[in-house]
mmCIF file of C-alpha atoms and ligand atoms in Angstrom:
data_model
loop_
_atom_site.group_PDB
_atom_site.id
_atom_site.type_symbol
_atom_site.label_atom_id
_atom_site.label_comp_id
_atom_site.label_asym_id
_atom_site.label_seq_id
_atom_site.Cartn_x
_atom_site.Cartn_y
_atom_site.Cartn_z
ATOM 1 C CA UNK A 12 0.000 0.000 0.000
ATOM 2 C CA UNK A 13 1.133 3.556 -0.682
ATOM 3 C CA UNK A 14 2.487 5.415 2.329
ATOM 4 C CA UNK A 15 0.255 8.403 2.929
ATOM 5 C CA UNK A 16 0.667 11.679 4.682
ATOM 6 C CA UNK A 17 -1.487 11.585 7.809
ATOM 7 C CA UNK A 18 -4.916 13.134 7.247
ATOM 8 C CA UNK A 19 -5.868 15.105 10.382
ATOM 9 C CA UNK A 20 -9.441 15.901 11.471
ATOM 10 C CA UNK A 21 -8.858 19.585 10.826
ATOM 11 C CA UNK A 22 -6.063 21.803 9.596
ATOM 12 C CA UNK A 23 -5.237 25.296 8.400
ATOM 13 C CA UNK A 24 -4.491 26.378 4.866
ATOM 14 C CA UNK A 25 -2.009 29.230 4.401
ATOM 15 C CA UNK A 26 -2.005 30.829 0.948
ATOM 16 C CA UNK A 27 0.690 32.850 -0.777
ATOM 17 C CA UNK A 28 -1.384 35.999 -0.071
ATOM 18 C CA UNK A 29 -1.525 35.103 3.627
ATOM 19 C CA UNK A 30 2.264 34.885 3.740
ATOM 20 C CA UNK A 31 2.708 38.172 1.891
ATOM 21 C CA UNK A 32 0.302 39.917 4.255
ATOM 22 C CA UNK A 33 2.328 38.750 7.264
ATOM 23 C CA UNK A 34 5.663 39.694 5.703
ATOM 24 C CA UNK A 35 4.361 43.186 4.982
ATOM 25 C CA UNK A 36 3.644 43.782 8.690
ATOM 26 C CA UNK A 37 7.160 42.748 9.617
ATOM 27 C CA UNK A 38 8.427 45.768 7.690
ATOM 28 C CA UNK A 39 5.762 48.127 9.041
ATOM 29 C CA UNK A 40 5.892 50.411 12.104
ATOM 30 C CA UNK A 41 3.644 48.372 14.349
ATOM 31 C CA UNK A 42 3.993 44.696 15.202
ATOM 32 C CA UNK A 43 1.278 45.117 17.827
ATOM 33 C CA UNK A 44 -1.327 47.784 18.826
ATOM 34 C CA UNK A 45 -1.188 49.070 15.237
ATOM 35 C CA UNK A 46 -3.820 49.784 12.603
ATOM 36 C CA UNK A 47 -4.437 46.170 11.561
ATOM 37 C CA UNK A 48 -6.173 45.394 14.852
ATOM 38 C CA UNK A 49 -9.040 47.793 14.112
ATOM 39 C CA UNK A 50 -9.104 46.714 10.466
ATOM 40 C CA UNK A 51 -9.524 43.058 11.471
ATOM 41 C CA UNK A 52 -12.187 44.011 14.021
ATOM 42 C CA UNK A 53 -14.222 46.072 11.554
ATOM 43 C CA UNK A 54 -14.050 43.397 8.850
ATOM 44 C CA UNK A 55 -14.875 40.585 11.235
ATOM 45 C CA UNK A 56 -17.817 42.489 12.728
ATOM 46 C CA UNK A 57 -19.149 43.042 9.199
ATOM 47 C CA UNK A 58 -18.684 39.356 8.348
ATOM 48 C CA UNK A 59 -20.843 38.158 11.248
ATOM 49 C CA UNK A 60 -23.183 41.160 11.182
ATOM 50 C CA UNK A 61 -22.363 42.595 14.617
ATOM 51 C CA UNK A 62 -21.846 46.267 15.500
ATOM 52 C CA UNK A 63 -18.602 45.823 17.416
ATOM 53 C CA UNK A 64 -15.722 43.366 17.551
ATOM 54 C CA UNK A 65 -12.719 43.196 19.893
ATOM 55 C CA UNK A 66 -9.667 41.155 18.859
ATOM 56 C CA UNK A 67 -7.973 39.247 21.666
ATOM 57 C CA UNK A 68 -5.137 36.759 22.126
ATOM 58 C CA UNK A 69 -7.256 33.587 21.828
ATOM 59 C CA UNK A 70 -10.744 32.160 22.272
ATOM 60 C CA UNK A 71 -10.159 31.384 25.934
ATOM 61 C CA UNK A 72 -9.146 34.938 26.825
ATOM 62 C CA UNK A 73 -12.187 36.086 24.811
ATOM 63 C CA UNK A 74 -14.374 33.983 27.117
ATOM 64 C CA UNK A 75 -12.558 35.262 30.205
ATOM 65 C CA UNK A 76 -13.127 38.908 29.238
ATOM 66 C CA UNK A 77 -16.804 38.206 28.510
ATOM 67 C CA UNK A 78 -17.221 36.660 31.957
ATOM 68 C CA UNK A 79 -15.454 39.644 33.562
ATOM 69 C CA UNK A 80 -17.458 42.252 31.752
ATOM 70 C CA UNK A 81 -20.706 40.488 32.715
ATOM 71 C CA UNK A 82 -19.593 40.649 36.335
ATOM 72 C CA UNK A 83 -19.106 36.929 36.967
ATOM 73 C CA UNK A 84 -17.740 36.403 40.494
ATOM 74 C CA UNK A 85 -17.698 33.795 43.252
ATOM 75 C CA UNK A 86 -21.439 34.164 43.789
ATOM 76 C CA UNK A 87 -22.274 33.598 40.117
ATOM 77 C CA UNK A 88 -23.860 30.411 38.824
ATOM 78 C CA UNK A 89 -23.685 29.658 35.109
ATOM 79 C CA UNK A 90 -25.026 26.939 32.829
ATOM 80 C CA UNK A 91 -23.263 25.369 29.860
ATOM 81 C CA UNK A 92 -23.189 22.193 27.768
ATOM 82 C CA UNK A 93 -20.979 19.216 28.684
ATOM 83 C CA UNK A 94 -20.172 18.664 24.995
ATOM 84 C CA UNK A 95 -17.771 21.517 24.426
ATOM 85 C CA UNK A 96 -14.124 22.412 24.865
ATOM 86 C CA UNK A 97 -13.271 22.932 28.542
ATOM 87 C CA UNK A 98 -12.692 26.671 28.044
ATOM 88 C CA UNK A 99 -16.471 27.313 27.772
ATOM 89 C CA UNK A 100 -16.720 26.362 31.457
ATOM 90 C CA UNK A 101 -13.228 27.360 32.618
ATOM 91 C CA UNK A 102 -13.873 31.066 31.958
ATOM 92 C CA UNK A 103 -16.484 30.988 34.721
ATOM 93 C CA UNK A 104 -14.076 29.224 37.090
ATOM 94 C CA UNK A 105 -11.391 31.898 36.423
ATOM 95 C CA UNK A 106 -13.816 34.357 38.035
ATOM 96 C CA UNK A 107 -14.654 31.979 40.890
ATOM 97 C CA UNK A 108 -18.162 31.199 39.619
ATOM 98 C CA UNK A 109 -20.036 27.914 39.759
ATOM 99 C CA UNK A 110 -20.766 25.898 36.597
ATOM 100 C CA UNK A 111 -23.747 23.605 36.044
ATOM 101 C CA UNK A 112 -23.937 21.337 33.022
ATOM 102 C CA UNK A 113 -27.208 20.674 31.218
ATOM 103 C CA UNK A 114 -27.512 17.677 28.928
ATOM 104 C CA UNK A 115 -27.524 17.883 25.131
ATOM 105 C CA UNK A 116 -30.334 17.058 22.727
ATOM 106 C CA UNK A 117 -29.570 13.776 20.913
ATOM 107 C CA UNK A 118 -30.324 15.221 17.443
ATOM 108 C CA UNK A 119 -28.607 18.595 17.541
ATOM 109 C CA UNK A 120 -25.936 17.750 20.151
ATOM 110 C CA UNK A 121 -26.563 21.242 21.521
ATOM 111 C CA UNK A 122 -27.726 22.101 25.026
ATOM 112 C CA UNK A 123 -31.281 20.734 25.382
ATOM 113 C CA UNK A 124 -33.471 23.813 25.690
ATOM 114 C CA UNK A 125 -36.384 21.804 27.108
ATOM 115 C CA UNK A 126 -34.217 20.561 29.978
ATOM 116 C CA UNK A 127 -32.872 24.077 30.454
ATOM 117 C CA UNK A 128 -36.379 25.477 30.676
ATOM 118 C CA UNK A 129 -37.458 22.861 33.224
ATOM 119 C CA UNK A 130 -34.311 23.334 35.293
ATOM 120 C CA UNK A 131 -34.845 27.083 35.470
ATOM 121 C CA UNK A 132 -38.499 26.620 36.459
ATOM 122 C CA UNK A 133 -37.717 24.046 39.129
ATOM 123 C CA UNK A 134 -35.111 26.199 40.881
ATOM 124 C CA UNK A 135 -35.811 29.292 42.994
ATOM 125 C CA UNK A 136 -35.639 32.625 41.106
ATOM 126 C CA UNK A 137 -32.132 34.088 40.750
ATOM 127 C CA UNK A 138 -30.400 30.713 41.133
ATOM 128 C CA UNK A 139 -28.593 31.232 37.830
ATOM 129 C CA UNK A 140 -26.940 34.254 36.214
ATOM 130 C CA UNK A 141 -26.215 33.243 32.661
ATOM 131 C CA UNK A 142 -25.713 30.651 29.949
ATOM 132 C CA UNK A 143 -22.615 29.943 27.885
ATOM 133 C CA UNK A 144 -24.204 28.439 24.774
ATOM 134 C CA UNK A 145 -22.076 26.491 22.317
ATOM 135 C CA UNK A 146 -22.656 26.181 18.560
ATOM 136 C CA UNK A 147 -21.143 22.712 18.686
ATOM 137 C CA UNK A 148 -19.529 21.408 15.479
ATOM 138 C CA UNK A 149 -20.851 24.525 13.701
ATOM 139 C CA UNK A 150 -24.553 23.879 14.302
ATOM 140 C CA UNK A 151 -26.045 27.156 15.527
ATOM 141 C CA UNK A 152 -28.032 27.242 18.759
ATOM 142 C CA UNK A 153 -31.615 28.511 18.390
ATOM 143 C CA UNK A 154 -30.764 31.764 20.118
ATOM 144 C CA UNK A 155 -34.236 33.194 19.625
ATOM 145 C CA UNK A 156 -35.712 30.501 21.831
ATOM 146 C CA UNK A 157 -32.749 30.582 24.227
ATOM 147 C CA UNK A 158 -33.132 34.376 24.581
ATOM 148 C CA UNK A 159 -36.812 33.961 25.317
ATOM 149 C CA UNK A 160 -36.076 31.416 28.056
ATOM 150 C CA UNK A 161 -33.235 33.522 29.469
ATOM 151 C CA UNK A 162 -35.335 36.707 29.516
ATOM 152 C CA UNK A 163 -37.942 34.975 31.661
ATOM 153 C CA UNK A 164 -35.275 34.236 34.246
ATOM 154 C CA UNK A 165 -33.117 37.317 33.804
ATOM 155 C CA UNK A 166 -30.049 35.495 32.464
ATOM 156 C CA UNK A 167 -27.351 36.757 30.096
ATOM 157 C CA UNK A 168 -26.009 34.739 27.158
ATOM 158 C CA UNK A 169 -22.418 34.290 26.005
ATOM 159 C CA UNK A 170 -22.454 32.548 22.626
ATOM 160 C CA UNK A 171 -19.346 30.381 22.254
ATOM 161 C CA UNK A 172 -19.263 30.463 18.481
ATOM 162 C CA UNK A 173 -15.739 29.107 18.020
ATOM 163 C CA UNK A 174 -17.133 26.406 15.725
ATOM 164 C CA UNK A 175 -19.506 28.563 13.754
ATOM 165 C CA UNK A 176 -18.299 31.819 12.162
ATOM 166 C CA UNK A 177 -20.496 32.131 9.070
ATOM 167 C CA UNK A 178 -23.161 29.777 10.440
ATOM 168 C CA UNK A 179 -26.749 30.932 10.913
ATOM 169 C CA UNK A 180 -30.189 29.858 12.032
ATOM 170 C CA UNK A 181 -33.471 31.229 10.697
ATOM 171 C CA UNK A 182 -35.648 32.877 13.331
ATOM 172 C CA UNK A 183 -39.452 33.017 13.498
ATOM 173 C CA UNK A 184 -39.524 36.176 11.338
ATOM 174 C CA UNK A 185 -37.629 34.174 8.665
ATOM 175 C CA UNK A 186 -34.511 36.275 9.223
ATOM 176 C CA UNK A 187 -31.164 34.501 8.861
ATOM 177 C CA UNK A 188 -29.401 35.190 12.134
ATOM 178 C CA UNK A 189 -25.668 34.774 11.762
ATOM 179 C CA UNK A 190 -23.697 33.404 14.701
ATOM 180 C CA UNK A 191 -22.192 36.222 16.707
ATOM 181 C CA UNK A 192 -24.382 38.977 15.179
ATOM 182 C CA UNK A 193 -25.493 40.119 18.619
ATOM 183 C CA UNK A 194 -29.213 39.983 17.826
ATOM 184 C CA UNK A 195 -30.000 37.609 20.690
ATOM 185 C CA UNK A 196 -26.833 36.909 22.698
ATOM 186 C CA UNK A 197 -25.162 39.582 24.829
ATOM 187 C CA UNK A 198 -21.716 38.585 23.599
ATOM 188 C CA UNK A 199 -20.229 36.056 21.232
ATOM 189 C CA UNK A 200 -16.698 34.709 20.976
ATOM 190 C CA UNK A 201 -14.579 33.124 18.252
ATOM 191 C CA UNK A 202 -11.180 31.411 18.094
ATOM 192 C CA UNK A 203 -8.483 31.601 15.435
ATOM 193 C CA UNK A 204 -6.684 28.437 16.478
ATOM 194 C CA UNK A 205 -5.400 26.622 13.362
ATOM 195 C CA UNK A 206 -8.134 23.949 13.391
ATOM 196 C CA UNK A 207 -10.877 26.597 13.382
ATOM 197 C CA UNK A 208 -12.292 28.360 10.301
ATOM 198 C CA UNK A 209 -9.852 31.277 10.399
ATOM 199 C CA UNK A 210 -6.273 30.488 11.402
ATOM 200 C CA UNK A 211 -4.013 32.999 13.138
ATOM 201 C CA UNK A 212 -1.956 30.463 15.109
ATOM 202 C CA UNK A 213 -3.519 31.867 18.265
ATOM 203 C CA UNK A 214 -6.208 34.503 18.294
ATOM 204 C CA UNK A 215 -9.757 35.287 19.266
ATOM 205 C CA UNK A 216 -12.589 37.762 18.739
ATOM 206 C CA UNK A 217 -15.508 39.003 20.819
ATOM 207 C CA UNK A 218 -18.570 40.504 19.142
ATOM 208 C CA UNK A 219 -21.410 42.509 20.667
ATOM 209 C CA UNK A 220 -23.970 45.155 19.737
ATOM 210 C CA UNK A 221 -23.601 46.982 23.042
ATOM 211 C CA UNK A 222 -21.339 50.026 22.954
ATOM 212 C CA UNK A 223 -20.475 50.256 26.647
ATOM 213 C CA UNK A 224 -19.655 46.534 26.759
ATOM 214 C CA UNK A 225 -17.423 47.092 23.753
ATOM 215 C CA UNK A 226 -15.566 49.936 25.509
ATOM 216 C CA UNK A 227 -15.177 47.866 28.638
ATOM 217 C CA UNK A 228 -13.774 44.906 26.686
ATOM 218 C CA UNK A 229 -11.193 47.109 24.983
ATOM 219 C CA UNK A 230 -9.964 48.366 28.363
ATOM 220 C CA UNK A 231 -9.891 44.908 29.933
ATOM 221 C CA UNK A 232 -7.878 43.582 26.995
ATOM 222 C CA UNK A 233 -5.120 46.064 27.777
ATOM 223 C CA UNK A 234 -4.553 46.279 31.557
ATOM 224 C CA UNK A 235 -7.706 48.267 32.335
ATOM 225 C CA UNK A 236 -5.934 51.367 31.022
ATOM 226 C CA UNK A 237 -7.746 54.317 29.444
ATOM 227 C CA UNK A 238 -6.719 57.581 27.783
ATOM 228 C CA UNK A 239 -10.344 58.641 27.249
ATOM 229 C CA UNK A 240 -10.566 62.194 28.649
ATOM 230 C CA UNK A 241 -14.136 61.533 29.787
ATOM 231 C CA UNK A 242 -12.886 58.786 32.085
ATOM 232 C CA UNK A 243 -9.690 60.378 33.474
ATOM 233 C CA UNK A 244 -9.882 61.845 36.986
ATOM 234 C CA UNK A 245 -7.075 64.300 36.142
ATOM 235 C CA UNK A 246 -4.677 64.916 33.252
ATOM 236 C CA UNK A 247 -0.942 65.587 33.603
ATOM 237 C CA UNK A 248 -0.153 65.876 29.859
ATOM 238 C CA UNK A 249 0.164 63.964 26.615
ATOM 239 C CA UNK A 250 1.667 60.887 28.229
ATOM 240 C CA UNK A 251 -1.044 60.545 30.814
ATOM 241 C CA UNK A 252 -3.258 57.491 31.211
ATOM 242 C CA UNK A 253 -5.095 55.902 34.082
ATOM 243 C CA UNK A 254 -5.583 52.283 35.000
ATOM 244 C CA UNK A 255 -9.166 52.362 36.185
ATOM 245 C CA UNK A 256 -9.784 48.643 36.630
ATOM 246 C CA UNK A 257 -7.820 45.395 36.759
ATOM 247 C CA UNK A 258 -7.268 44.307 33.156
ATOM 248 C CA UNK A 259 -4.923 41.956 31.354
ATOM 249 C CA UNK A 260 -2.627 41.829 28.366
ATOM 250 C CA UNK A 261 -4.885 39.824 26.064
ATOM 251 C CA UNK A 262 -4.010 41.718 22.882
ATOM 252 C CA UNK A 263 -3.735 40.236 19.392
ATOM 253 C CA UNK A 264 -0.590 41.464 17.582
ATOM 254 C CA UNK A 265 -0.793 43.086 14.132
ATOM 255 C CA UNK A 266 1.245 40.215 12.676
ATOM 256 C CA UNK A 267 -1.589 37.823 13.498
ATOM 257 C CA UNK A 268 -4.310 40.323 12.541
ATOM 258 C CA UNK A 269 -2.747 40.490 9.066
ATOM 259 C CA UNK A 270 -3.053 36.727 8.776
ATOM 260 C CA UNK A 271 -6.603 36.870 10.107
ATOM 261 C CA UNK A 272 -7.692 39.581 7.650
ATOM 262 C CA UNK A 273 -6.222 37.638 4.755
ATOM 263 C CA UNK A 274 -7.887 34.400 5.887
ATOM 264 C CA UNK A 275 -11.216 36.141 6.470
ATOM 265 C CA UNK A 276 -11.274 36.987 2.762
ATOM 266 C CA UNK A 277 -11.697 33.272 2.018
ATOM 267 C CA UNK A 278 -14.068 32.433 4.868
ATOM 268 C CA UNK A 279 -17.204 32.294 2.742
ATOM 269 C CA UNK A 280 -15.814 30.060 0.008
ATOM 270 C CA UNK A 281 -14.320 27.839 2.725
ATOM 271 C CA UNK A 282 -17.716 27.308 4.323
ATOM 272 C CA UNK A 283 -19.131 26.323 0.942
ATOM 273 C CA UNK A 284 -16.356 23.764 0.613
ATOM 274 C CA UNK A 285 -16.997 22.458 4.143
ATOM 275 C CA UNK A 286 -20.677 21.991 3.292
ATOM 276 C CA UNK A 287 -19.762 20.230 0.064
ATOM 277 C CA UNK A 288 -17.510 17.818 1.965
ATOM 278 C CA UNK A 289 -20.289 17.198 4.490
ATOM 279 C CA UNK A 290 -22.871 16.444 1.768
ATOM 280 C CA UNK A 291 -20.483 13.954 0.221
ATOM 281 C CA UNK A 292 -19.916 12.154 3.525
ATOM 282 C CA UNK A 293 -23.680 12.180 4.194
ATOM 283 C CA UNK A 294 -24.393 10.567 0.834
ATOM 284 C CA UNK A 295 -21.656 7.958 1.052
ATOM 285 C CA UNK A 296 -22.534 6.877 4.596
ATOM 286 C CA UNK A 297 -26.277 6.521 3.954
ATOM 287 C CA UNK A 298 -26.238 2.729 3.828
ATOM 288 C CA UNK A 299 -23.765 2.207 6.658
ATOM 289 C CA UNK A 300 -24.656 1.713 10.335
ATOM 290 C CA UNK A 301 -23.644 5.295 11.050
ATOM 291 C CA UNK A 302 -25.615 8.192 12.483
ATOM 292 C CA UNK A 303 -24.640 11.406 10.724
ATOM 293 C CA UNK A 304 -25.016 14.734 12.496
ATOM 294 C CA UNK A 305 -27.101 16.693 12.353
ATOM 295 C CA UNK A 306 -30.074 15.607 10.280
ATOM 296 C CA UNK A 307 -30.281 17.833 7.186
ATOM 297 C CA UNK A 308 -32.155 21.006 7.930
ATOM 298 C CA UNK A 309 -33.110 23.718 5.469
ATOM 299 C CA UNK A 310 -33.376 26.511 8.008
ATOM 300 C CA UNK A 311 -29.919 26.007 9.446
ATOM 301 C CA UNK A 312 -26.645 27.223 7.992
ATOM 302 C CA UNK A 313 -24.291 24.674 9.482
ATOM 303 C CA UNK A 314 -20.703 25.949 9.558
ATOM 304 C CA UNK A 315 -19.199 22.428 9.768
ATOM 305 C CA UNK A 316 -16.206 23.056 11.957
ATOM 306 C CA UNK A 317 -16.482 19.316 12.617
ATOM 307 C CA UNK A 318 -18.054 16.415 10.805
ATOM 308 C CA UNK A 319 -19.295 14.217 13.632
ATOM 309 C CA UNK A 320 -20.723 10.727 13.279
ATOM 310 C CA UNK A 321 -21.978 8.250 15.871
ATOM 311 C CA UNK A 322 -21.118 4.572 15.579
ATOM 312 C CA UNK A 323 -21.034 1.342 17.556
ATOM 313 C CA UNK A 324 -17.490 0.060 18.190
ATOM 314 C CA UNK A 325 -16.165 3.602 18.084
ATOM 315 C CA UNK A 326 -12.739 2.720 19.514
ATOM 316 C CA UNK A 327 -12.201 -0.002 16.892
ATOM 317 C CA UNK A 328 -13.070 2.455 14.121
ATOM 318 C CA UNK A 329 -10.768 5.091 15.636
ATOM 319 C CA UNK A 330 -7.863 2.618 15.835
ATOM 320 C CA UNK A 331 -8.578 1.246 12.372
ATOM 321 C CA UNK A 332 -8.506 4.734 10.829
ATOM 322 C CA UNK A 333 -5.390 5.601 12.740
ATOM 323 C CA UNK A 334 -3.622 2.561 11.291
ATOM 324 C CA UNK A 335 -4.678 3.891 7.892
ATOM 325 C CA UNK A 336 -3.059 7.242 8.766
ATOM 326 C CA UNK A 337 -6.396 8.989 9.236
ATOM 327 C CA UNK A 338 -6.285 10.959 12.456
ATOM 328 C CA UNK A 339 -9.932 11.198 13.409
ATOM 329 C CA UNK A 340 -10.654 12.840 16.771
ATOM 330 C CA UNK A 341 -13.191 12.645 19.571
ATOM 331 C CA UNK A 342 -15.182 15.810 20.395
ATOM 332 C CA UNK A 343 -15.577 15.898 23.280
ATOM 333 C CA UNK A 344 -14.951 14.056 26.493
ATOM 334 C CA UNK A 345 -17.866 15.544 28.503
ATOM 335 C CA UNK A 346 -16.406 18.430 30.481
ATOM 336 C CA UNK A 347 -18.129 17.436 33.745
ATOM 337 C CA UNK A 348 -16.253 14.110 33.655
ATOM 338 C CA UNK A 349 -12.856 15.794 33.675
ATOM 339 C CA UNK A 350 -11.024 15.164 36.956
ATOM 340 C CA UNK A 351 -10.892 18.896 37.720
ATOM 341 C CA UNK A 352 -14.673 19.286 37.472
ATOM 342 C CA UNK A 353 -15.183 16.012 39.336
ATOM 343 C CA UNK A 354 -13.001 17.353 42.145
ATOM 344 C CA UNK A 355 -15.225 20.403 42.662
ATOM 345 C CA UNK A 356 -17.901 20.194 45.261
ATOM 346 C CA UNK A 357 -20.710 20.608 42.734
ATOM 347 C CA UNK A 358 -24.217 19.263 42.378
ATOM 348 C CA UNK A 359 -24.292 15.897 40.610
ATOM 349 C CA UNK A 360 -24.529 16.239 36.826
ATOM 350 C CA UNK A 361 -27.283 14.307 35.075
ATOM 351 C CA UNK A 362 -26.244 14.061 31.430
ATOM 352 C CA UNK A 363 -26.963 10.573 30.079
ATOM 353 C CA UNK A 364 -27.320 11.760 26.472
ATOM 354 C CA UNK A 365 -23.902 13.431 26.548
ATOM 355 C CA UNK A 366 -22.274 10.403 28.130
ATOM 356 C CA UNK A 367 -23.819 7.987 25.634
ATOM 357 C CA UNK A 368 -22.876 10.307 22.781
ATOM 358 C CA UNK A 369 -19.285 10.368 24.041
ATOM 359 C CA UNK A 370 -19.097 6.558 23.802
ATOM 360 C CA UNK A 371 -20.152 6.660 20.158
ATOM 361 C CA UNK A 372 -18.831 9.865 18.586
ATOM 362 C CA UNK A 373 -15.961 10.379 16.197
ATOM 363 C CA UNK A 374 -15.024 13.425 14.069
ATOM 364 C CA UNK A 375 -13.832 12.662 10.550
ATOM 365 C CA UNK A 376 -11.454 14.890 8.564
ATOM 366 C CA UNK A 377 -13.185 18.180 7.697
ATOM 367 C CA UNK A 378 -11.292 21.188 6.361
ATOM 368 C CA UNK A 379 -11.530 23.160 3.105
ATOM 369 C CA UNK A 380 -8.192 21.984 1.716
ATOM 370 C CA UNK A 381 -9.137 18.311 2.139
ATOM 371 C CA UNK A 382 -8.915 17.093 -1.459
ATOM 372 C CA UNK A 383 -11.535 14.923 -3.128
ATOM 373 C CA UNK A 384 -8.947 12.131 -3.339
ATOM 374 C CA UNK A 385 -8.230 12.396 0.379
ATOM 375 C CA UNK A 386 -11.930 12.371 1.161
ATOM 376 C CA UNK A 387 -12.376 9.333 -1.107
ATOM 377 C CA UNK A 388 -9.674 7.594 0.888
ATOM 378 C CA UNK A 389 -11.412 8.422 4.183
ATOM 379 C CA UNK A 390 -14.782 7.200 2.862
ATOM 380 C CA UNK A 391 -13.190 4.069 1.407
ATOM 381 C CA UNK A 392 -11.470 3.329 4.735
ATOM 382 C CA UNK A 393 -14.679 3.775 6.742
ATOM 383 C CA UNK A 394 -16.552 1.483 4.330
ATOM 384 C CA UNK A 395 -13.793 -1.117 4.515
ATOM 385 C CA UNK A 396 -14.059 -1.122 8.303
ATOM 386 C CA UNK A 397 -17.690 -2.162 7.987
ATOM 387 C CA UNK A 398 -17.034 -4.950 5.464
HETATM 388 C C1 PLP B 429 -11.227 26.317 20.383
HETATM 389 C C2 PLP B 429 -12.326 26.546 21.332
HETATM 390 C C3 PLP B 429 -12.199 27.407 22.433
HETATM 391 C C4 PLP B 429 -10.912 28.035 22.849
HETATM 392 O O1 PLP B 429 -10.263 28.731 21.875
HETATM 393 P P1 PLP B 429 -8.673 28.955 21.972
HETATM 394 O O2 PLP B 429 -8.431 29.971 20.909
HETATM 395 O O3 PLP B 429 -8.034 27.636 21.677
HETATM 396 O O4 PLP B 429 -8.364 29.459 23.326
HETATM 397 C C5 PLP B 429 -13.321 27.633 23.223
HETATM 398 N N1 PLP B 429 -14.493 27.025 22.977
HETATM 399 C C6 PLP B 429 -14.643 26.172 21.942
HETATM 400 C C7 PLP B 429 -15.972 25.553 21.697
HETATM 401 C C8 PLP B 429 -13.566 25.894 21.111
HETATM 402 O O5 PLP B 429 -13.710 25.025 20.102
#
């Protein structure tokens, strides 16, 4: 058999233009805190349809700043999904808050809004403060319904949209609501880790439609420092600034913004390619004992960060593919089962759907530069496993 390059579950593609954009910054005046930060922010905000965007060092720091600006502290109690990357919950722990996990729906693999609704009704008012919702695999949460539920209980929403830039759901007024557009969630966050849609190496973005939140995020990203004359208590001269709250250095350098801007230019065509790859998998797996996710849905613009299937004998399939140099991956080990979360003195988590899903899930290679021949090889290998 031919020796093949390993096929990963996800990977970046860096074009000649991407490289040129980065090289240009290296000769410019600003490697960081320069003009490309605002350019990336404006273009990204336009792409997702939000008013404001704040570029930060990665998706995790984006979540941390969102939690801070919403006032999460040791008395806060937040809800999220167990089927996500740990950072969706960790951001609450950074601020000392408590995290509760609510099970997923078996079809969408997103937080089950019926269970959420019941949980909120069964607990005394003001038990919870907010929800970190996750557009898992690129399937957008029905934020219209989530907002409705959250409004009844006075909860905020952080939309963890790391998997879904360019994804959308259609709301009851038949409007396509793009992930991170700020129409329903208070804040949304994105990651530019190389396996995500837009690769910066490391990088993140927060979007919101609220101006004062936007201003607060910009301060928190850079030490809590301001030069805004309206906020200064005095002014000693041109050099003067004040640190008015405890912030961080969570900035995204211009070098990486250049890469992000260049990559963003291809985001739309890349999503088309991801959807094409997904349709092909869907078609080829129809007659196999495989559950494909999610069931096809006209009203949903799936962003396909991941192509997830559910199978019996998952470990055997994983090992079989690995021997064939196909590096499938498992998304995710339920966060509440991680030793750290187990070690916390929390209420018991009831999430049988998530735990069953974890025993059966596997993510197949899904990225725009996956060639048809490579995809053929993946499909062929999966079929061979079942023969
Ligand atoms: C990647 C990811 C993050 C964290 O992003 P980083 O940029 O790696 O810090 C958070 N949440 C989800 C759902 C992710 O996939």
